[in-house]
Structure formats: structure tokens, C-alpha cells
């Protein structure tokens, strides 16, 4: 646990009693704060009693008056489309609003760090797609090199629940836009920006607000080293703002769209080969094509980012290459489940938006595509230009008929549910085909999460096998 500093003897409110909320309560208490809590769920009283804290409705008049800070969970809106009533009350009372990420950065460094040979470092990863794989891959590469590594944030443990890092320890954080937008302290040693595509726009007031939330990690966090994906204009703009000139190697530009050029520090993947250039000269190369845990160009971008981070932390190219080859991949992200009679079954349930589904469609051939769910803004029609390898689409979800209508020029079958879709794809697939779950939609019409949706797909495929 990371005890939260700076609130000894003060009253701090915690809004939301999920995983991060419970960890925050315990970390605040360990730091000497008096904690009061609120959650809109039916189990709020039970959860508060289990932690030995008082329940208080912060949204009531005066509910925040004595608070030194209100700490909110990431899923609770604090600005758009409208602040939660408790946060609105805190704003009106002038009470600082923060989250567990902000508390983590203000509390991580201890007095013992001055005695360490290598003070711990924090690597923070944000972006639209690839955050989880990139974060896990960075942690895997560093562990393979014998480094002490903890993985936290949106993946692994809650940030305040980790152990205090030791001499030379590294904390790798996956951070969403909800977390970077609100955190009052952001001081990573290495910041990573994977890419940007439209997502969560209602929570950020549009694409500008969404990008601004990501940008805070770099503009306000001031990392010593920045690894920036430059395949979109936002990444190129961010890299430009962070560097003082073309040769500034504090910024490492990465790409999976083709060769980069210039005098700076560059890592890119072209036709399945990763290359590293510094000052105009190639200094490293890796063949990514046969690494089974990293299929497709989108995973090659993740590999480039992880490679760049590892290089910035002192690892050599051959050392990184060996670690990449042993990476097994993450569940629900281009995860090969089985091969049955020459047909591959791939679970990419994490492809909850158009851009992530596009990457999955580009990564495989002869696709029998299971898609659909709760549509996001813009629908799935933009994927038609990437559907050349789709033999047939099997559409699930509450909005299956509307999704199917958008897939013009593709053979489509409305299946409604996962069981029917898997059965129909299995019955029609031929050797060499890939049955791919890449929904391009949220899961919440039929499942509690994309993980539950992916687990359902996996269970049905395993039953076939």
C-alpha cells in the first residue's frame, strides 16, 4: 500500500466504492486521514461498514463543507455531460476534487528514496487503443531483464494498492483519459502516448476535450522522456510541442505506419520489421512477424512503444527482442483461442470502438466477423473500407439490425446472441478462415463488461473444441 500523505488529521471524502475507492480509503487511513464515503449503489452502507468508515451524502447542502479533499472514482463524471451532484457540491464549496492517481503521485516518493542507488521510476501509458497491451508489454520486457516491476492503474492493481517500490523499482501505469483529466499531480518519469481516435466524447465535451485530457500527462506531468505515437495528427502535434527541435531525443517518436526520418530518436515498424534510428543512423532492428503474441500492425505499434521505453531505461536491442518473443499477449486483445479443423478463433472483445476493430480487421485474413453490441457515435459504417478480408459478418447485440444495415456490400447474418453467432460461423468456416470477435461496439447491452463478452466467446469456442 502507498499511504497517502498530506491529510493527517483532516477529513477526506471518497466518492465511489469500487476497486479504486476501497484502495483509496485504506491508503488515506494509513496516512492518518479521517475518511467519510458515499456511493450511489444499494450496497453503500455495507461496504462502508466493512471498511469502518462513516457514510455521508456529499450532495446534500453542506455535505462537503469540512472536507480537505473529495476523491472520486474515474467512472463518475466531474464535468461533462454534467458533474455528479456530489462533485457539483464540492465545486460550489471550493473543496479540491482529486482522484487516486493524483494521490499516488503526491505520495509515492518516501524519505528512503534519498538513500537508494537508483530511485524508483514511474512509466505512465495513455492513448485511445493499445494502452493495456503496451503497459503489460513494458512490464514483461522489464521483468525479463530482472527489474522489479509493478503494473497498476487500469490494469493490474489499483495504484494505491501496490507495494512501495524498492531500489531501482519501476511502476508501470495504464491511465485512461478519465484519470489524466482530473489528477491534481502527474509526475511520471516516462510518459507514453499510443494513439488517438474518437472515444468517450460525451465525457470530455468533444474530441478537443478528449485530446486535452490525454495531453495533461505530458504538458503538466513533465516526464523526463516522452514516447509519442505519431501516426495521427494529434500525436505529431504533441511531439512537436514537447521537443525543442528535430534532434531533441527527450521525445522518442514511434510509428507503425511506415518509416520515420529525421535527426531525432525514432522507432518504427515497416512490413513487420521494427527499426530504431538515432541521429539519422540505424542502431537496432527486430523481426516482429513471427512473434505470436503481437499480431498485426496495431500490435507492432505497441511493440515499438515498449521497445522505446525499455531502451530509454537502459536495455539493449537483443535483450528486448528476446523478451518480446516470450510475450503471450493479453486476454480479449487479438487473443487466439483455438484452431479447429484449420480455422483460427480469435477473441478481440476489447475492440469496443471503430478504430480498435479496424486494427483487428487489418491483422487477419479470410475473416468471419462477429460484431455488434451497443453502438457508439458514428456507427460501424467507417469500417467498410477495412473489410476486404471479411467473408461474412455475424451480428449480435440489441442493435443488431441497425448494425447490419450499415454493413453494405458484406454478406451479413443477424444472429442476436453470441451462441448463435459462434455456431453459425463455425458451421460455415473453412480451413484457413479466422473467426474473429471484434465487436466495434460497447458490451453493455448484453454483458457487464467487454471481459464478460470475451469470456462468453471463449467458452463457446472451447465447447466446440
PDB file of N, CA and C in Angstrom, residues 196-202 204-214 234 377:
ATOM      1  N   UNK A 196      -4.605   8.229 -30.919  1.00  0.00           N
ATOM      2  CA  UNK A 196      -5.864   8.886 -30.557  1.00  0.00           C
ATOM      3  C   UNK A 196      -6.912   8.596 -31.610  1.00  0.00           C
ATOM      4  N   UNK A 197      -8.082   8.166 -31.139  1.00  0.00           N
ATOM      5  CA  UNK A 197      -9.250   8.009 -32.002  1.00  0.00           C
ATOM      6  C   UNK A 197     -10.477   8.383 -31.179  1.00  0.00           C
ATOM      7  N   UNK A 198     -11.585   8.786 -31.820  1.00  0.00           N
ATOM      8  CA  UNK A 198     -12.742   9.269 -31.068  1.00  0.00           C
ATOM      9  C   UNK A 198     -13.273   8.229 -30.083  1.00  0.00           C
ATOM     10  N   UNK A 199     -13.411   8.619 -28.821  1.00  0.00           N
ATOM     11  CA  UNK A 199     -13.948   7.752 -27.788  1.00  0.00           C
ATOM     12  C   UNK A 199     -14.278   8.618 -26.582  1.00  0.00           C
ATOM     13  N   UNK A 200     -15.264   8.208 -25.812  1.00  0.00           N
ATOM     14  CA  UNK A 200     -15.647   8.904 -24.575  1.00  0.00           C
ATOM     15  C   UNK A 200     -15.923  10.390 -24.809  1.00  0.00           C
ATOM     16  N   UNK A 201     -16.437  10.731 -25.973  1.00  0.00           N
ATOM     17  CA  UNK A 201     -16.568  12.155 -26.302  1.00  0.00           C
ATOM     18  C   UNK A 201     -17.589  12.864 -25.431  1.00  0.00           C
ATOM     19  N   UNK A 202     -18.613  12.130 -24.959  1.00  0.00           N
ATOM     20  CA  UNK A 202     -19.600  12.764 -24.086  1.00  0.00           C
ATOM     21  C   UNK A 202     -18.978  13.167 -22.752  1.00  0.00           C
ATOM     22  N   UNK A 204     -15.946  14.213 -22.320  1.00  0.00           N
ATOM     23  CA  UNK A 204     -14.920  15.244 -22.478  1.00  0.00           C
ATOM     24  C   UNK A 204     -15.388  16.439 -23.294  1.00  0.00           C
ATOM     25  N   UNK A 205     -16.663  16.478 -23.632  1.00  0.00           N
ATOM     26  CA  UNK A 205     -17.185  17.630 -24.363  1.00  0.00           C
ATOM     27  C   UNK A 205     -16.703  17.710 -25.798  1.00  0.00           C
ATOM     28  N   UNK A 206     -16.340  16.565 -26.395  1.00  0.00           N
ATOM     29  CA  UNK A 206     -15.904  16.548 -27.789  1.00  0.00           C
ATOM     30  C   UNK A 206     -14.459  16.108 -27.936  1.00  0.00           C
ATOM     31  N   UNK A 207     -13.982  16.002 -29.186  1.00  0.00           N
ATOM     32  CA  UNK A 207     -12.621  15.494 -29.425  1.00  0.00           C
ATOM     33  C   UNK A 207     -11.523  16.384 -28.853  1.00  0.00           C
ATOM     34  N   UNK A 208     -11.744  17.698 -28.836  1.00  0.00           N
ATOM     35  CA  UNK A 208     -10.726  18.587 -28.276  1.00  0.00           C
ATOM     36  C   UNK A 208     -10.522  18.345 -26.791  1.00  0.00           C
ATOM     37  N   UNK A 209     -11.623  18.169 -26.078  1.00  0.00           N
ATOM     38  CA  UNK A 209     -11.524  17.890 -24.648  1.00  0.00           C
ATOM     39  C   UNK A 209     -10.896  16.539 -24.371  1.00  0.00           C
ATOM     40  N   UNK A 210     -11.185  15.572 -25.234  1.00  0.00           N
ATOM     41  CA  UNK A 210     -10.607  14.238 -25.086  1.00  0.00           C
ATOM     42  C   UNK A 210      -9.087  14.284 -25.249  1.00  0.00           C
ATOM     43  N   UNK A 211      -8.627  14.975 -26.293  1.00  0.00           N
ATOM     44  CA  UNK A 211      -7.188  15.102 -26.504  1.00  0.00           C
ATOM     45  C   UNK A 211      -6.546  15.895 -25.371  1.00  0.00           C
ATOM     46  N   UNK A 212      -7.216  16.936 -24.919  1.00  0.00           N
ATOM     47  CA  UNK A 212      -6.666  17.749 -23.830  1.00  0.00           C
ATOM     48  C   UNK A 212      -6.475  16.926 -22.565  1.00  0.00           C
ATOM     49  N   UNK A 213      -7.400  15.987 -22.310  1.00  0.00           N
ATOM     50  CA  UNK A 213      -7.276  15.124 -21.134  1.00  0.00           C
ATOM     51  C   UNK A 213      -6.032  14.247 -21.236  1.00  0.00           C
ATOM     52  N   UNK A 214      -5.750  13.719 -22.427  1.00  0.00           N
ATOM     53  CA  UNK A 214      -4.544  12.910 -22.630  1.00  0.00           C
ATOM     54  C   UNK A 214      -3.282  13.780 -22.532  1.00  0.00           C
ATOM     55  N   UNK A 234      -2.729  14.382 -33.925  1.00  0.00           N
ATOM     56  CA  UNK A 234      -2.620  14.786 -32.522  1.00  0.00           C
ATOM     57  C   UNK A 234      -1.280  14.361 -31.930  1.00  0.00           C
ATOM     58  N   UNK A 377     -21.011   6.509 -31.106  1.00  0.00           N
ATOM     59  CA  UNK A 377     -21.266   7.593 -32.049  1.00  0.00           C
ATOM     60  C   UNK A 377     -20.549   7.337 -33.369  1.00  0.00           C
TER      61      UNK A 377
END
